Amino acid sequence: RETAAGSPLARIELETDPTGLITPIARGLAEKLSVADAFDLVSTDGMARIIPAITTQASPSAQDCSKLMAEVHAFIASFQSALPSDVHISVTGRSAYVDEISRSMQRDIFITSLVSICAVAALFWLAFRSFLPLVGSILILGITCLVTLACGSLFFDKLNVVAMAFCSILVGLGDDFSLLLYQRY
């Protein structure tokens, strides 16, 4: 379970002690030794210190990484005010990377979809100067996107963030089609 969650310690233990005979002895020694002594990684000028931390999470998914990073940021914020202003605490690793990338992708998708809907709505308004077909078109496209995402979630169990990004493309195509229908009829 720990190996699946991305723990390097669990992976090393599995690779070096597959039978599990050495690990209990090593744990007994590790309890007697200080973690700071074993992992005291300080730069030569004393300006930087790296403190490794091994975390556990249910899975390596973006949601679990986000939950873990929320706890880490809350922990850092709880004592950040007591530190001098020139001391900064940064976090790196798989969980931090996945959390940052997933948040930036979600923000990009939201902004892209919003800009797409606003641009298409503005073009529709400028072309036809009619409010009712514009509202009808946007409502139909919005409901269609929600139903499609719901069906995709039910059928595939999980949706990738990139797959949901196609919503803005589909809105653009759907609005092009509604422009053609409105112009024709």
PDB file of C-alpha atoms in Angstrom:
ATOM      1  CA  ARG A   1       0.000   0.000   0.000  1.00  0.00           C
ATOM      2  CA  GLU A   2       2.811   2.414   0.861  1.00  0.00           C
ATOM      3  CA  THR A   3       4.642   1.561  -2.369  1.00  0.00           C
ATOM      4  CA  ALA A   4       1.489   2.270  -4.395  1.00  0.00           C
ATOM      5  CA  ALA A   5       1.147   5.622  -2.612  1.00  0.00           C
ATOM      6  CA  GLY A   6       4.613   6.576  -3.871  1.00  0.00           C
ATOM      7  CA  SER A   7       6.653   6.159  -0.678  1.00  0.00           C
ATOM      8  CA  PRO A   8      10.341   5.853  -1.570  1.00  0.00           C
ATOM      9  CA  LEU A   9      11.074   4.269   1.811  1.00  0.00           C
ATOM     10  CA  ALA A  10       8.578   1.460   1.194  1.00  0.00           C
ATOM     11  CA  ARG A  11      10.049   0.864  -2.274  1.00  0.00           C
ATOM     12  CA  ILE A  12      13.591   0.731  -0.872  1.00  0.00           C
ATOM     13  CA  GLU A  13      12.485  -1.639   1.902  1.00  0.00           C
ATOM     14  CA  LEU A  14      10.816  -3.913  -0.648  1.00  0.00           C
ATOM     15  CA  GLU A  15      13.875  -3.926  -2.903  1.00  0.00           C
ATOM     16  CA  THR A  16      16.458  -4.440  -0.135  1.00  0.00           C
ATOM     17  CA  ASP A  17      14.499  -6.675   2.245  1.00  0.00           C
ATOM     18  CA  PRO A  18      11.851  -8.676   0.352  1.00  0.00           C
ATOM     19  CA  THR A  19      11.576 -11.273   3.127  1.00  0.00           C
ATOM     20  CA  GLY A  20      11.012  -8.672   5.836  1.00  0.00           C
ATOM     21  CA  LEU A  21      13.683 -10.016   8.199  1.00  0.00           C
ATOM     22  CA  ILE A  22      16.025  -7.008   8.271  1.00  0.00           C
ATOM     23  CA  THR A  23      13.387  -4.246   8.480  1.00  0.00           C
ATOM     24  CA  PRO A  24      12.322  -4.887  12.123  1.00  0.00           C
ATOM     25  CA  ILE A  25      15.966  -4.770  13.242  1.00  0.00           C
ATOM     26  CA  ALA A  26      16.602  -1.601  11.235  1.00  0.00           C
ATOM     27  CA  ARG A  27      13.472   0.025  12.685  1.00  0.00           C
ATOM     28  CA  GLY A  28      14.721  -0.686  16.184  1.00  0.00           C
ATOM     29  CA  LEU A  29      17.988   1.049  15.381  1.00  0.00           C
ATOM     30  CA  ALA A  30      16.222   3.926  13.639  1.00  0.00           C
ATOM     31  CA  GLU A  31      14.123   4.617  16.738  1.00  0.00           C
ATOM     32  CA  LYS A  32      17.311   5.029  18.780  1.00  0.00           C
ATOM     33  CA  LEU A  33      18.869   7.399  16.244  1.00  0.00           C
ATOM     34  CA  SER A  34      17.645  10.926  15.720  1.00  0.00           C
ATOM     35  CA  VAL A  35      15.981  11.677  12.388  1.00  0.00           C
ATOM     36  CA  ALA A  36      17.841  14.992  12.287  1.00  0.00           C
ATOM     37  CA  ASP A  37      21.174  13.143  12.600  1.00  0.00           C
ATOM     38  CA  ALA A  38      20.340  10.742   9.789  1.00  0.00           C
ATOM     39  CA  PHE A  39      18.873  13.335   7.404  1.00  0.00           C
ATOM     40  CA  ASP A  40      20.681  16.539   8.309  1.00  0.00           C
ATOM     41  CA  LEU A  41      21.208  17.977   4.826  1.00  0.00           C
ATOM     42  CA  VAL A  42      22.573  21.492   5.257  1.00  0.00           C
ATOM     43  CA  SER A  43      24.260  23.598   2.597  1.00  0.00           C
ATOM     44  CA  THR A  44      27.925  24.485   3.112  1.00  0.00           C
ATOM     45  CA  ASP A  45      27.077  28.131   3.814  1.00  0.00           C
ATOM     46  CA  GLY A  46      24.306  27.162   6.245  1.00  0.00           C
ATOM     47  CA  MET A  47      21.671  29.089   4.286  1.00  0.00           C
ATOM     48  CA  ALA A  48      19.579  26.088   3.217  1.00  0.00           C
ATOM     49  CA  ARG A  49      18.424  22.956   4.971  1.00  0.00           C
ATOM     50  CA  ILE A  50      16.572  20.038   3.457  1.00  0.00           C
ATOM     51  CA  ILE A  51      14.384  17.980   5.737  1.00  0.00           C
ATOM     52  CA  PRO A  52      12.996  14.859   4.057  1.00  0.00           C
ATOM     53  CA  ALA A  53       9.524  13.800   5.099  1.00  0.00           C
ATOM     54  CA  ILE A  54       7.786  10.563   4.252  1.00  0.00           C
ATOM     55  CA  THR A  55       4.051  10.927   3.878  1.00  0.00           C
ATOM     56  CA  THR A  56       1.248   8.462   3.448  1.00  0.00           C
ATOM     57  CA  GLN A  57      -1.795   9.026   1.327  1.00  0.00           C
ATOM     58  CA  ALA A  58      -4.553   6.793   0.036  1.00  0.00           C
ATOM     59  CA  SER A  59      -3.401   6.906  -3.597  1.00  0.00           C
ATOM     60  CA  PRO A  60      -1.138   8.941  -5.882  1.00  0.00           C
ATOM     61  CA  SER A  61      -4.164  10.640  -7.476  1.00  0.00           C
ATOM     62  CA  ALA A  62      -4.404  14.404  -7.917  1.00  0.00           C
ATOM     63  CA  GLN A  63      -7.220  14.649  -5.349  1.00  0.00           C
ATOM     64  CA  ASP A  64      -5.200  12.862  -2.663  1.00  0.00           C
ATOM     65  CA  CYS A  65      -2.120  14.969  -3.477  1.00  0.00           C
ATOM     66  CA  SER A  66      -4.238  18.114  -3.121  1.00  0.00           C
ATOM     67  CA  LYS A  67      -5.584  16.947   0.247  1.00  0.00           C
ATOM     68  CA  LEU A  68      -2.083  16.191   1.474  1.00  0.00           C
ATOM     69  CA  MET A  69      -0.710  19.540   0.285  1.00  0.00           C
ATOM     70  CA  ALA A  70      -3.596  21.378   1.986  1.00  0.00           C
ATOM     71  CA  GLU A  71      -2.553  19.728   5.247  1.00  0.00           C
ATOM     72  CA  VAL A  72       1.116  20.578   4.597  1.00  0.00           C
ATOM     73  CA  HIS A  73       0.315  24.232   3.853  1.00  0.00           C
ATOM     74  CA  ALA A  74      -1.835  24.451   7.001  1.00  0.00           C
ATOM     75  CA  PHE A  75       1.032  22.964   9.018  1.00  0.00           C
ATOM     76  CA  ILE A  76       3.512  25.470   7.567  1.00  0.00           C
ATOM     77  CA  ALA A  77       1.121  28.389   8.125  1.00  0.00           C
ATOM     78  CA  SER A  78       0.638  27.394  11.770  1.00  0.00           C
ATOM     79  CA  PHE A  79       4.179  28.435  12.669  1.00  0.00           C
ATOM     80  CA  GLN A  80       5.323  30.613   9.744  1.00  0.00           C
ATOM     81  CA  SER A  81       4.592  33.820  11.676  1.00  0.00           C
ATOM     82  CA  ALA A  82       7.036  32.750  14.426  1.00  0.00           C
ATOM     83  CA  LEU A  83       9.909  32.477  11.936  1.00  0.00           C
ATOM     84  CA  PRO A  84      12.084  35.403  10.853  1.00  0.00           C
ATOM     85  CA  SER A  85      10.945  37.160   7.684  1.00  0.00           C
ATOM     86  CA  ASP A  86      13.956  35.958   5.670  1.00  0.00           C
ATOM     87  CA  VAL A  87      13.212  32.279   6.392  1.00  0.00           C
ATOM     88  CA  HIS A  88      11.101  30.578   3.730  1.00  0.00           C
ATOM     89  CA  ILE A  89       9.698  27.074   3.809  1.00  0.00           C
ATOM     90  CA  SER A  90       9.229  25.376   0.451  1.00  0.00           C
ATOM     91  CA  VAL A  91       7.873  21.957  -0.352  1.00  0.00           C
ATOM     92  CA  THR A  92       8.860  19.754  -3.248  1.00  0.00           C
ATOM     93  CA  GLY A  93       8.238  16.218  -4.353  1.00  0.00           C
ATOM     94  CA  ARG A  94       5.633  14.268  -6.242  1.00  0.00           C
ATOM     95  CA  SER A  95       2.626  15.375  -4.194  1.00  0.00           C
ATOM     96  CA  ALA A  96       3.549  19.064  -4.404  1.00  0.00           C
ATOM     97  CA  TYR A  97       4.175  18.804  -8.148  1.00  0.00           C
ATOM     98  CA  VAL A  98       0.929  16.956  -8.891  1.00  0.00           C
ATOM     99  CA  ASP A  99      -1.071  19.399  -6.757  1.00  0.00           C
ATOM    100  CA  GLU A 100       0.435  22.456  -8.463  1.00  0.00           C
ATOM    101  CA  ILE A 101       0.020  21.080 -11.986  1.00  0.00           C
ATOM    102  CA  SER A 102      -3.576  19.936 -11.410  1.00  0.00           C
ATOM    103  CA  ARG A 103      -4.559  23.319  -9.935  1.00  0.00           C
ATOM    104  CA  SER A 104      -2.981  25.209 -12.841  1.00  0.00           C
ATOM    105  CA  MET A 105      -4.697  22.908 -15.372  1.00  0.00           C
ATOM    106  CA  GLN A 106      -8.077  23.373 -13.697  1.00  0.00           C
ATOM    107  CA  ARG A 107      -7.598  27.153 -13.667  1.00  0.00           C
ATOM    108  CA  ASP A 108      -6.556  27.125 -17.344  1.00  0.00           C
ATOM    109  CA  ILE A 109      -9.561  25.008 -18.324  1.00  0.00           C
ATOM    110  CA  PHE A 110     -11.946  27.274 -16.417  1.00  0.00           C
ATOM    111  CA  ILE A 111     -10.515  30.447 -17.964  1.00  0.00           C
ATOM    112  CA  THR A 112     -10.446  28.936 -21.467  1.00  0.00           C
ATOM    113  CA  SER A 113     -14.056  27.782 -21.192  1.00  0.00           C
ATOM    114  CA  LEU A 114     -15.211  31.119 -19.788  1.00  0.00           C
ATOM    115  CA  VAL A 115     -13.421  33.112 -22.502  1.00  0.00           C
ATOM    116  CA  SER A 116     -14.783  30.767 -25.172  1.00  0.00           C
ATOM    117  CA  ILE A 117     -18.368  31.138 -23.962  1.00  0.00           C
ATOM    118  CA  CYS A 118     -18.063  34.923 -23.625  1.00  0.00           C
ATOM    119  CA  ALA A 119     -16.466  35.341 -27.064  1.00  0.00           C
ATOM    120  CA  VAL A 120     -19.055  33.162 -28.771  1.00  0.00           C
ATOM    121  CA  ALA A 121     -21.880  34.946 -26.946  1.00  0.00           C
ATOM    122  CA  ALA A 122     -20.477  38.350 -27.974  1.00  0.00           C
ATOM    123  CA  LEU A 123     -20.174  37.259 -31.611  1.00  0.00           C
ATOM    124  CA  PHE A 124     -23.722  35.895 -31.568  1.00  0.00           C
ATOM    125  CA  TRP A 125     -25.025  39.148 -30.080  1.00  0.00           C
ATOM    126  CA  LEU A 126     -23.125  41.279 -32.610  1.00  0.00           C
ATOM    127  CA  ALA A 127     -24.278  39.173 -35.560  1.00  0.00           C
ATOM    128  CA  PHE A 128     -27.995  38.835 -34.770  1.00  0.00           C
ATOM    129  CA  ARG A 129     -28.820  41.464 -32.081  1.00  0.00           C
ATOM    130  CA  SER A 130     -31.296  39.078 -30.515  1.00  0.00           C
ATOM    131  CA  PHE A 131     -31.226  38.100 -26.871  1.00  0.00           C
ATOM    132  CA  LEU A 132     -33.535  35.061 -26.726  1.00  0.00           C
ATOM    133  CA  PRO A 133     -31.685  32.784 -29.212  1.00  0.00           C
ATOM    134  CA  LEU A 134     -28.420  33.672 -27.471  1.00  0.00           C
ATOM    135  CA  VAL A 135     -29.736  32.591 -24.052  1.00  0.00           C
ATOM    136  CA  GLY A 136     -31.303  29.456 -25.534  1.00  0.00           C
ATOM    137  CA  SER A 137     -28.085  28.500 -27.282  1.00  0.00           C
ATOM    138  CA  ILE A 138     -25.953  29.008 -24.169  1.00  0.00           C
ATOM    139  CA  LEU A 139     -28.416  27.090 -21.960  1.00  0.00           C
ATOM    140  CA  ILE A 140     -28.559  24.155 -24.382  1.00  0.00           C
ATOM    141  CA  LEU A 141     -24.752  24.070 -24.663  1.00  0.00           C
ATOM    142  CA  GLY A 142     -24.316  24.296 -20.882  1.00  0.00           C
ATOM    143  CA  ILE A 143     -26.826  21.539 -20.184  1.00  0.00           C
ATOM    144  CA  THR A 144     -25.243  19.393 -22.893  1.00  0.00           C
ATOM    145  CA  CYS A 145     -21.783  19.838 -21.349  1.00  0.00           C
ATOM    146  CA  LEU A 146     -23.076  18.909 -17.883  1.00  0.00           C
ATOM    147  CA  VAL A 147     -24.942  15.845 -19.153  1.00  0.00           C
ATOM    148  CA  THR A 148     -21.919  14.751 -21.190  1.00  0.00           C
ATOM    149  CA  LEU A 149     -19.565  15.100 -18.213  1.00  0.00           C
ATOM    150  CA  ALA A 150     -22.029  13.237 -15.975  1.00  0.00           C
ATOM    151  CA  CYS A 151     -22.393  10.385 -18.477  1.00  0.00           C
ATOM    152  CA  GLY A 152     -18.620  10.254 -18.979  1.00  0.00           C
ATOM    153  CA  SER A 153     -18.082  10.117 -15.213  1.00  0.00           C
ATOM    154  CA  LEU A 154     -20.587   7.292 -14.853  1.00  0.00           C
ATOM    155  CA  PHE A 155     -19.220   5.307 -17.772  1.00  0.00           C
ATOM    156  CA  PHE A 156     -15.474   5.806 -17.184  1.00  0.00           C
ATOM    157  CA  ASP A 157     -15.535   6.161 -13.357  1.00  0.00           C
ATOM    158  CA  LYS A 158     -12.882   8.917 -13.577  1.00  0.00           C
ATOM    159  CA  LEU A 159     -12.256  11.680 -16.075  1.00  0.00           C
ATOM    160  CA  ASN A 160      -8.883  13.140 -16.876  1.00  0.00           C
ATOM    161  CA  VAL A 161      -8.564  16.918 -16.549  1.00  0.00           C
ATOM    162  CA  VAL A 162      -7.476  17.102 -20.193  1.00  0.00           C
ATOM    163  CA  ALA A 163     -10.631  15.253 -21.270  1.00  0.00           C
ATOM    164  CA  MET A 164     -12.747  17.885 -19.530  1.00  0.00           C
ATOM    165  CA  ALA A 165     -10.831  20.609 -21.393  1.00  0.00           C
ATOM    166  CA  PHE A 166     -12.587  19.557 -24.585  1.00  0.00           C
ATOM    167  CA  CYS A 167     -15.749  21.138 -23.177  1.00  0.00           C
ATOM    168  CA  SER A 168     -14.651  24.577 -24.429  1.00  0.00           C
ATOM    169  CA  ILE A 169     -13.991  23.134 -27.895  1.00  0.00           C
ATOM    170  CA  LEU A 170     -17.416  21.510 -27.949  1.00  0.00           C
ATOM    171  CA  VAL A 171     -19.040  24.765 -26.846  1.00  0.00           C
ATOM    172  CA  GLY A 172     -17.382  26.528 -29.778  1.00  0.00           C
ATOM    173  CA  LEU A 173     -18.518  23.855 -32.235  1.00  0.00           C
ATOM    174  CA  GLY A 174     -22.027  23.811 -30.782  1.00  0.00           C
ATOM    175  CA  ASP A 175     -22.314  27.552 -31.013  1.00  0.00           C
ATOM    176  CA  ASP A 176     -21.097  27.523 -34.612  1.00  0.00           C
ATOM    177  CA  PHE A 177     -23.833  25.018 -35.363  1.00  0.00           C
ATOM    178  CA  SER A 178     -26.446  27.150 -33.564  1.00  0.00           C
ATOM    179  CA  LEU A 179     -25.319  30.206 -35.550  1.00  0.00           C
ATOM    180  CA  LEU A 180     -25.871  28.292 -38.782  1.00  0.00           C
ATOM    181  CA  LEU A 181     -29.273  27.013 -37.656  1.00  0.00           C
ATOM    182  CA  TYR A 182     -30.410  30.457 -36.517  1.00  0.00           C
ATOM    183  CA  GLN A 183     -29.223  32.078 -39.754  1.00  0.00           C
ATOM    184  CA  ARG A 184     -30.941  29.425 -41.901  1.00  0.00           C
ATOM    185  CA  TYR A 185     -34.311  29.396 -40.109  1.00  0.00           C
TER     186      TYR A 185
END
